[in-house]
Amino acid sequence: MNLYCYAHALFFRHETVNIHTHDKPEWFAQKVNPLGKVPVIQLDDRIVFDSKIVNGYLDATYPGPKVVPSDPFLAAQGQMILELWERVSYPH
């Protein structure tokens, strides 16, 4: 699920910062994500990055609908889709 949609579904206040995935500003890798990948969430001074880690963090932190299904096979399918998407989006 798109992190933006998930944030809206959870109804928590957030600010979206768009980062060009192929032309990231220097501050992004230096201060936010040393891997240079998105998505990233920042809550106060806490930064969490990587799609799978962000999804797990949000599931553990907020009540309501979950990003990762409780069925192990469906959860594995979701992780496989994310892995394929990351390889297509970030081929290096």
mmCIF file of C-alpha atoms in Angstrom:
data_model
loop_
_atom_site.group_PDB
_atom_site.id
_atom_site.type_symbol
_atom_site.label_atom_id
_atom_site.label_comp_id
_atom_site.label_asym_id
_atom_site.label_seq_id
_atom_site.Cartn_x
_atom_site.Cartn_y
_atom_site.Cartn_z
ATOM 1 C CA MET A 1 0.000 0.000 0.000
ATOM 2 C CA ASN A 2 1.241 3.463 -0.795
ATOM 3 C CA LEU A 3 2.612 5.133 2.343
ATOM 4 C CA TYR A 4 0.760 8.353 1.509
ATOM 5 C CA CYS A 5 -2.586 6.522 1.361
ATOM 6 C CA TYR A 6 -1.781 4.640 4.541
ATOM 7 C CA ALA A 7 -1.003 7.862 6.396
ATOM 8 C CA HIS A 8 -4.377 9.225 5.382
ATOM 9 C CA ALA A 9 -6.135 6.000 6.398
ATOM 10 C CA LEU A 10 -4.588 6.221 9.875
ATOM 11 C CA PHE A 11 -5.673 9.837 10.217
ATOM 12 C CA PHE A 12 -2.468 11.050 11.759
ATOM 13 C CA ARG A 13 -1.109 14.486 11.001
ATOM 14 C CA HIS A 14 1.707 14.374 8.516
ATOM 15 C CA GLU A 15 3.575 16.454 6.001
ATOM 16 C CA THR A 16 4.575 15.065 2.641
ATOM 17 C CA VAL A 17 7.998 15.999 1.276
ATOM 18 C CA ASN A 18 8.505 14.942 -2.321
ATOM 19 C CA ILE A 19 12.014 13.780 -3.163
ATOM 20 C CA HIS A 20 13.021 13.264 -6.779
ATOM 21 C CA THR A 21 14.206 9.659 -6.730
ATOM 22 C CA HIS A 22 16.886 10.181 -9.379
ATOM 23 C CA ASP A 23 18.092 13.624 -8.280
ATOM 24 C CA LYS A 24 18.019 13.655 -4.479
ATOM 25 C CA PRO A 25 19.321 16.652 -2.559
ATOM 26 C CA GLU A 26 22.578 16.131 -0.630
ATOM 27 C CA TRP A 27 20.902 16.662 2.733
ATOM 28 C CA PHE A 28 18.665 13.646 2.153
ATOM 29 C CA ALA A 29 21.463 11.056 2.278
ATOM 30 C CA GLN A 30 23.414 12.993 4.897
ATOM 31 C CA LYS A 31 20.601 13.602 7.394
ATOM 32 C CA VAL A 32 17.693 11.326 6.507
ATOM 33 C CA ASN A 33 18.600 8.047 4.824
ATOM 34 C CA PRO A 34 22.211 7.052 4.167
ATOM 35 C CA LEU A 35 20.956 4.509 1.611
ATOM 36 C CA GLY A 36 19.293 7.354 -0.309
ATOM 37 C CA LYS A 37 16.033 5.423 -0.695
ATOM 38 C CA VAL A 38 12.417 6.396 -0.104
ATOM 39 C CA PRO A 39 10.015 6.135 1.651
ATOM 40 C CA VAL A 40 11.139 7.618 4.924
ATOM 41 C CA ILE A 41 9.073 8.711 7.873
ATOM 42 C CA GLN A 42 10.209 11.033 10.607
ATOM 43 C CA LEU A 43 8.355 11.297 13.894
ATOM 44 C CA ASP A 44 9.884 13.983 16.061
ATOM 45 C CA ASP A 45 13.614 13.138 15.983
ATOM 46 C CA ARG A 46 13.070 9.480 15.017
ATOM 47 C CA ILE A 47 13.679 8.487 11.403
ATOM 48 C CA VAL A 48 12.573 5.155 9.928
ATOM 49 C CA PHE A 49 13.394 4.171 6.340
ATOM 50 C CA ASP A 50 12.937 1.254 3.935
ATOM 51 C CA SER A 51 9.454 0.252 2.786
ATOM 52 C CA LYS A 52 9.263 -3.000 4.725
ATOM 53 C CA ILE A 53 10.617 -1.463 7.920
ATOM 54 C CA VAL A 54 8.319 1.579 7.655
ATOM 55 C CA ASN A 55 5.298 -0.692 7.136
ATOM 56 C CA GLY A 56 6.172 -2.796 10.177
ATOM 57 C CA TYR A 57 6.788 0.295 12.285
ATOM 58 C CA LEU A 58 3.439 1.831 11.352
ATOM 59 C CA ASP A 59 1.642 -1.461 11.998
ATOM 60 C CA ALA A 60 3.229 -1.700 15.447
ATOM 61 C CA THR A 61 2.661 1.962 16.307
ATOM 62 C CA TYR A 62 -0.878 2.748 15.160
ATOM 63 C CA PRO A 63 -4.145 0.897 15.772
ATOM 64 C CA GLY A 64 -6.585 0.203 12.972
ATOM 65 C CA PRO A 65 -6.027 -1.230 9.510
ATOM 66 C CA LYS A 66 -2.652 -2.904 9.069
ATOM 67 C CA VAL A 67 -0.296 -2.670 6.111
ATOM 68 C CA VAL A 68 1.052 -6.190 6.517
ATOM 69 C CA PRO A 69 -1.649 -8.886 6.518
ATOM 70 C CA SER A 70 -1.750 -11.302 9.464
ATOM 71 C CA ASP A 71 -1.854 -14.266 7.053
ATOM 72 C CA PRO A 72 1.802 -15.332 6.596
ATOM 73 C CA PHE A 73 1.396 -16.183 2.904
ATOM 74 C CA LEU A 74 -0.290 -12.865 2.084
ATOM 75 C CA ALA A 75 2.419 -11.048 4.056
ATOM 76 C CA ALA A 76 5.103 -12.903 2.075
ATOM 77 C CA GLN A 77 3.391 -12.017 -1.206
ATOM 78 C CA GLY A 78 3.368 -8.356 -0.204
ATOM 79 C CA GLN A 79 7.078 -8.472 0.633
ATOM 80 C CA MET A 80 7.842 -10.138 -2.701
ATOM 81 C CA ILE A 81 5.921 -7.428 -4.563
ATOM 82 C CA LEU A 82 7.856 -4.748 -2.653
ATOM 83 C CA GLU A 83 11.141 -6.461 -3.485
ATOM 84 C CA LEU A 84 10.272 -6.584 -7.189
ATOM 85 C CA TRP A 85 9.147 -2.950 -7.146
ATOM 86 C CA GLU A 86 12.380 -1.839 -5.479
ATOM 87 C CA ARG A 87 14.488 -3.696 -8.054
ATOM 88 C CA VAL A 88 12.581 -2.050 -10.908
ATOM 89 C CA SER A 89 12.579 1.393 -9.291
ATOM 90 C CA TYR A 90 16.186 1.302 -8.077
ATOM 91 C CA PRO A 91 18.031 -0.949 -10.563
ATOM 92 C CA HIS A 92 21.538 -0.188 -9.233
#
